[in-house]
PDB file of C-alpha atoms in Angstrom:
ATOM      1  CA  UNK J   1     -17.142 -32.298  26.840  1.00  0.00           C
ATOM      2  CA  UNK J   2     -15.416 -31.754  23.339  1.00  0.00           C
ATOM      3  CA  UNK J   3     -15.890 -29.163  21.279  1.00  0.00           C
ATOM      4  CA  UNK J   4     -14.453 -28.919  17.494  1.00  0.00           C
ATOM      5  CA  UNK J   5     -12.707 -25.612  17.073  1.00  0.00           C
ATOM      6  CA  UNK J   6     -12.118 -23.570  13.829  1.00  0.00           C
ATOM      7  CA  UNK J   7      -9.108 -21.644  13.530  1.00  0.00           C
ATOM      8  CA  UNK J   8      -9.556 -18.327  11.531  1.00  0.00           C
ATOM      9  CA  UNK J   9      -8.960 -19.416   8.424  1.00  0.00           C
ATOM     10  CA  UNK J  10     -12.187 -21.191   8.945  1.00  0.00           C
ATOM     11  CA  UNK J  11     -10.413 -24.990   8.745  1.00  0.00           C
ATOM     12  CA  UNK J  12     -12.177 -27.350  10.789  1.00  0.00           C
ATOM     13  CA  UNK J  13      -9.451 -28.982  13.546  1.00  0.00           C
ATOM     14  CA  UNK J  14     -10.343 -32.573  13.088  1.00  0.00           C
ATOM     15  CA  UNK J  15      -8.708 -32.785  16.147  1.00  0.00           C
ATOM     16  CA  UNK J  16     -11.293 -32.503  19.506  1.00  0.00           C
ATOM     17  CA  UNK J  17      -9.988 -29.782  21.769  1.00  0.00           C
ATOM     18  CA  UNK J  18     -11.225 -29.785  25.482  1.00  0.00           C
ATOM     19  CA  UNK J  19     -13.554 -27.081  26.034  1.00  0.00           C
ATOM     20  CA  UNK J  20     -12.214 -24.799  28.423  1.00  0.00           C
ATOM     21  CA  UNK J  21     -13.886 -23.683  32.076  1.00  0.00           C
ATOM     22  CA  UNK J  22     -16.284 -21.010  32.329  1.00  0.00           C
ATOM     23  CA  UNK J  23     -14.440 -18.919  34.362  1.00  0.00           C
ATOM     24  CA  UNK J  24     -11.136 -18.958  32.075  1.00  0.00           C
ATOM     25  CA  UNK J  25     -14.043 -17.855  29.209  1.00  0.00           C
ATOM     26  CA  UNK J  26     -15.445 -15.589  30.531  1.00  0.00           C
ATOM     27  CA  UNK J  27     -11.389 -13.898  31.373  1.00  0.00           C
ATOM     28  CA  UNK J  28     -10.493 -14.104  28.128  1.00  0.00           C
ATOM     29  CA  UNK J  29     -13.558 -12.826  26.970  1.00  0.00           C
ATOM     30  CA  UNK J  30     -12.936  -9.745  28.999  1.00  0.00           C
ATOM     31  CA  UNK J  31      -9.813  -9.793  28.568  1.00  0.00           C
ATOM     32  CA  UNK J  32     -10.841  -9.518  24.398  1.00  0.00           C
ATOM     33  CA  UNK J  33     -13.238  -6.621  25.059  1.00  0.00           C
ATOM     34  CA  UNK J  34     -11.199  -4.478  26.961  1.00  0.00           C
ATOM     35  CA  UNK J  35      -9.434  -2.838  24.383  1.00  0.00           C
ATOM     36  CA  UNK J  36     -12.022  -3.233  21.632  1.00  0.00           C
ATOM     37  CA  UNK J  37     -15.088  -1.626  23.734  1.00  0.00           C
ATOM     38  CA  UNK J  38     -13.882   0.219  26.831  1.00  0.00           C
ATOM     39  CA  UNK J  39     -15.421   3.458  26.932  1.00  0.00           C
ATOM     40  CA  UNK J  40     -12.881   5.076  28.773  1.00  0.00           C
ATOM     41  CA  UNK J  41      -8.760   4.124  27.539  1.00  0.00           C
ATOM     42  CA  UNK J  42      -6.010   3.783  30.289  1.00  0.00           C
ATOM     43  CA  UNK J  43      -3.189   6.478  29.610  1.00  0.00           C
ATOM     44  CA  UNK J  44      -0.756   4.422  29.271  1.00  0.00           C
ATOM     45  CA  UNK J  45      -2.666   2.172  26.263  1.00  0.00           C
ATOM     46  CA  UNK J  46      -3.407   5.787  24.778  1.00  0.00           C
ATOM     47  CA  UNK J  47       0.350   6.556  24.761  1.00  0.00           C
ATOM     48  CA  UNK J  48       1.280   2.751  23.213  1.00  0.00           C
ATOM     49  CA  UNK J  49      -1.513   3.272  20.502  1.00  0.00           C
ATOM     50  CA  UNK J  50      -0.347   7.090  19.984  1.00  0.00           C
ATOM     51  CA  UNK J  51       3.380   5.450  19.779  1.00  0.00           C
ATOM     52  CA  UNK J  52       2.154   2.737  17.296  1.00  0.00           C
ATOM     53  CA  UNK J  53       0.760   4.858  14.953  1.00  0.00           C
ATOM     54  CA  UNK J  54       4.095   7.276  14.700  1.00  0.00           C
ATOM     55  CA  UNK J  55       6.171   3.987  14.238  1.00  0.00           C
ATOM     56  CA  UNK J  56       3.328   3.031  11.488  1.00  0.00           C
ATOM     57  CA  UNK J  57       4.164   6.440  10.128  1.00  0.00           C
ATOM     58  CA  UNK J  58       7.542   6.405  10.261  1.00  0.00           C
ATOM     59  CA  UNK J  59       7.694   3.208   8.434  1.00  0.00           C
ATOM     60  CA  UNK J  60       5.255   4.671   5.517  1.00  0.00           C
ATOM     61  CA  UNK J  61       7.606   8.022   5.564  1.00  0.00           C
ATOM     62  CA  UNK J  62      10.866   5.864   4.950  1.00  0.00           C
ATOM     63  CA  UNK J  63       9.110   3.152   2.647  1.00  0.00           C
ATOM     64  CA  UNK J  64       8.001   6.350  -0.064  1.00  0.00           C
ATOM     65  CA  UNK J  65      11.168   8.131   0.737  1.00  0.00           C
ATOM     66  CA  UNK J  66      12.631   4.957  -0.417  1.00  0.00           C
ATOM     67  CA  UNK J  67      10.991   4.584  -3.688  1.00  0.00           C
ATOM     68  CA  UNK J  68      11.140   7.799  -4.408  1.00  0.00           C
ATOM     69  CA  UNK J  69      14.536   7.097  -4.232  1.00  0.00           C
ATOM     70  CA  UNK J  70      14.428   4.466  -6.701  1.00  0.00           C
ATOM     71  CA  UNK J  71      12.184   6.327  -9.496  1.00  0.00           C
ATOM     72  CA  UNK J  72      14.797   8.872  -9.069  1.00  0.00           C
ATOM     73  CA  UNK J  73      17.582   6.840  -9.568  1.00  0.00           C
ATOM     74  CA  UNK J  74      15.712   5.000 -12.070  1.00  0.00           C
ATOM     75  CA  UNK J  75      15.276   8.218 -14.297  1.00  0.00           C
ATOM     76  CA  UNK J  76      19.152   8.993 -14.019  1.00  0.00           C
ATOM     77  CA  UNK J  77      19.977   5.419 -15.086  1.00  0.00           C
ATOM     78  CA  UNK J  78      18.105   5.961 -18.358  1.00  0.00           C
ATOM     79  CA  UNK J  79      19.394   9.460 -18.845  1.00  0.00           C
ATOM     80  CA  UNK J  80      22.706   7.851 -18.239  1.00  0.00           C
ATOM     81  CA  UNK J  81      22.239   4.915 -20.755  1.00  0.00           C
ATOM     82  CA  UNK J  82      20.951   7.542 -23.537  1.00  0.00           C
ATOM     83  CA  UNK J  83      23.553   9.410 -22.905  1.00  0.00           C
ATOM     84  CA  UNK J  84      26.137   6.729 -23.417  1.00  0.00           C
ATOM     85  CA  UNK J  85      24.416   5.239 -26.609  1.00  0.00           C
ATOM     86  CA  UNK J  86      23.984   8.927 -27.940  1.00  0.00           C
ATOM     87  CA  UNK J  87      28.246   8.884 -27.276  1.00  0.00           C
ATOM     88  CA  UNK J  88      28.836   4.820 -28.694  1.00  0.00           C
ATOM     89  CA  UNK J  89      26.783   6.093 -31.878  1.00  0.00           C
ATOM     90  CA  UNK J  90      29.182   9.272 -32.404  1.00  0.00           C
ATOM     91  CA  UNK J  91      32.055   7.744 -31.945  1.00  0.00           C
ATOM     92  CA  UNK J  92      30.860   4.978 -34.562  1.00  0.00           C
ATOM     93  CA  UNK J  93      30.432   7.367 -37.316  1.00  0.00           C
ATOM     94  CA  UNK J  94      34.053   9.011 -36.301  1.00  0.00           C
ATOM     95  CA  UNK J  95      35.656   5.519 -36.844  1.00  0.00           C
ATOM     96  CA  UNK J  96      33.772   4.736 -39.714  1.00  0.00           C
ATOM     97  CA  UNK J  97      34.734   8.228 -41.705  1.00  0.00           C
ATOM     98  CA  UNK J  98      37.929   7.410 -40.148  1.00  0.00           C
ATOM     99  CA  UNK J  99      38.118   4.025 -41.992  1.00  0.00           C
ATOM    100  CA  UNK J 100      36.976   5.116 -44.967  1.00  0.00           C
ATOM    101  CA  UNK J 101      39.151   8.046 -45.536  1.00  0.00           C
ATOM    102  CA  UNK J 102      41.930   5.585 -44.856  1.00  0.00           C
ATOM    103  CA  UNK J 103      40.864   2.855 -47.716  1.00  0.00           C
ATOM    104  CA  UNK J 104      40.520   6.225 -50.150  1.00  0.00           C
ATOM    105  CA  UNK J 105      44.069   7.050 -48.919  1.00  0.00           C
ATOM    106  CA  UNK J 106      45.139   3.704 -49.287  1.00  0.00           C
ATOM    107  CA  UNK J 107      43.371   3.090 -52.725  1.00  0.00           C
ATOM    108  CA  UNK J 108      44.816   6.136 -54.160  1.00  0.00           C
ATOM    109  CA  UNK J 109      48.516   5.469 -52.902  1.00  0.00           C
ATOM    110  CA  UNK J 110      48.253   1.928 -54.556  1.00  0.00           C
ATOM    111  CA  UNK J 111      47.116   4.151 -57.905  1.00  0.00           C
ATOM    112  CA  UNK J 112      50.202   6.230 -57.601  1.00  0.00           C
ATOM    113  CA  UNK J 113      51.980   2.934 -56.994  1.00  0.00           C
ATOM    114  CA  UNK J 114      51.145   0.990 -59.431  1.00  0.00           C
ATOM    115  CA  UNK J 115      51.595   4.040 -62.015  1.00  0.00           C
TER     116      UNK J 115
END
């Protein structure tokens, strides 16, 4: 009067579970099959499943809204970032012209110095 039972992963239970009574089978059983196979759907499981699958949509809506979002902001970070390196790369050659037409200032004030 026990039965091994597999769970759905398809692992054996090396445990022995009782076997339950035919009449609680055959309930959950029909229980099961309601849903899957019933020819003609309550009203009120038609409204839950139609109220499901606007929550499932819902979820999809806000989960692309959201990376469409972050491919957005994505593209503005780089745009930002080339901008900034475009700017740090300027402003490099202004301080570097800057330095050196300060050492040729310098240079030629030591000349006149020194003369």
């Amino acid at each position: 009067d026990h039965v091994f039972i597999r769970d759905e992963a398809g692992h054996g239970d090396p445990r022995p579970e009782p076997r339950p009574t035919q009449s609680v089978q055959s309930q959950a059983l029909h229980y099961r099959n309601r849903e899957r196979f019933a020819t003609i759907k309550s009203a009120s499981l038609v409204t839950r499943q139609i109220h499901e699958h606007e929550q499932e949509n819902e979820l999809r809506e806000q989960m692309s809204g959201y990376k469409r979002m972050r491919r957005q902001h994505q593209k503005q970070l780089i745009a930002l970032e080339n901008k900034l390196k475009a700017e740090m790369d300027e402003h490099r050659l202004k301080l570097q012209k800057e330095v050196e037409t300060h050492a040729n200032n310098s240079s030629i004030e030591l000349e006149k110095l020194a003369k």
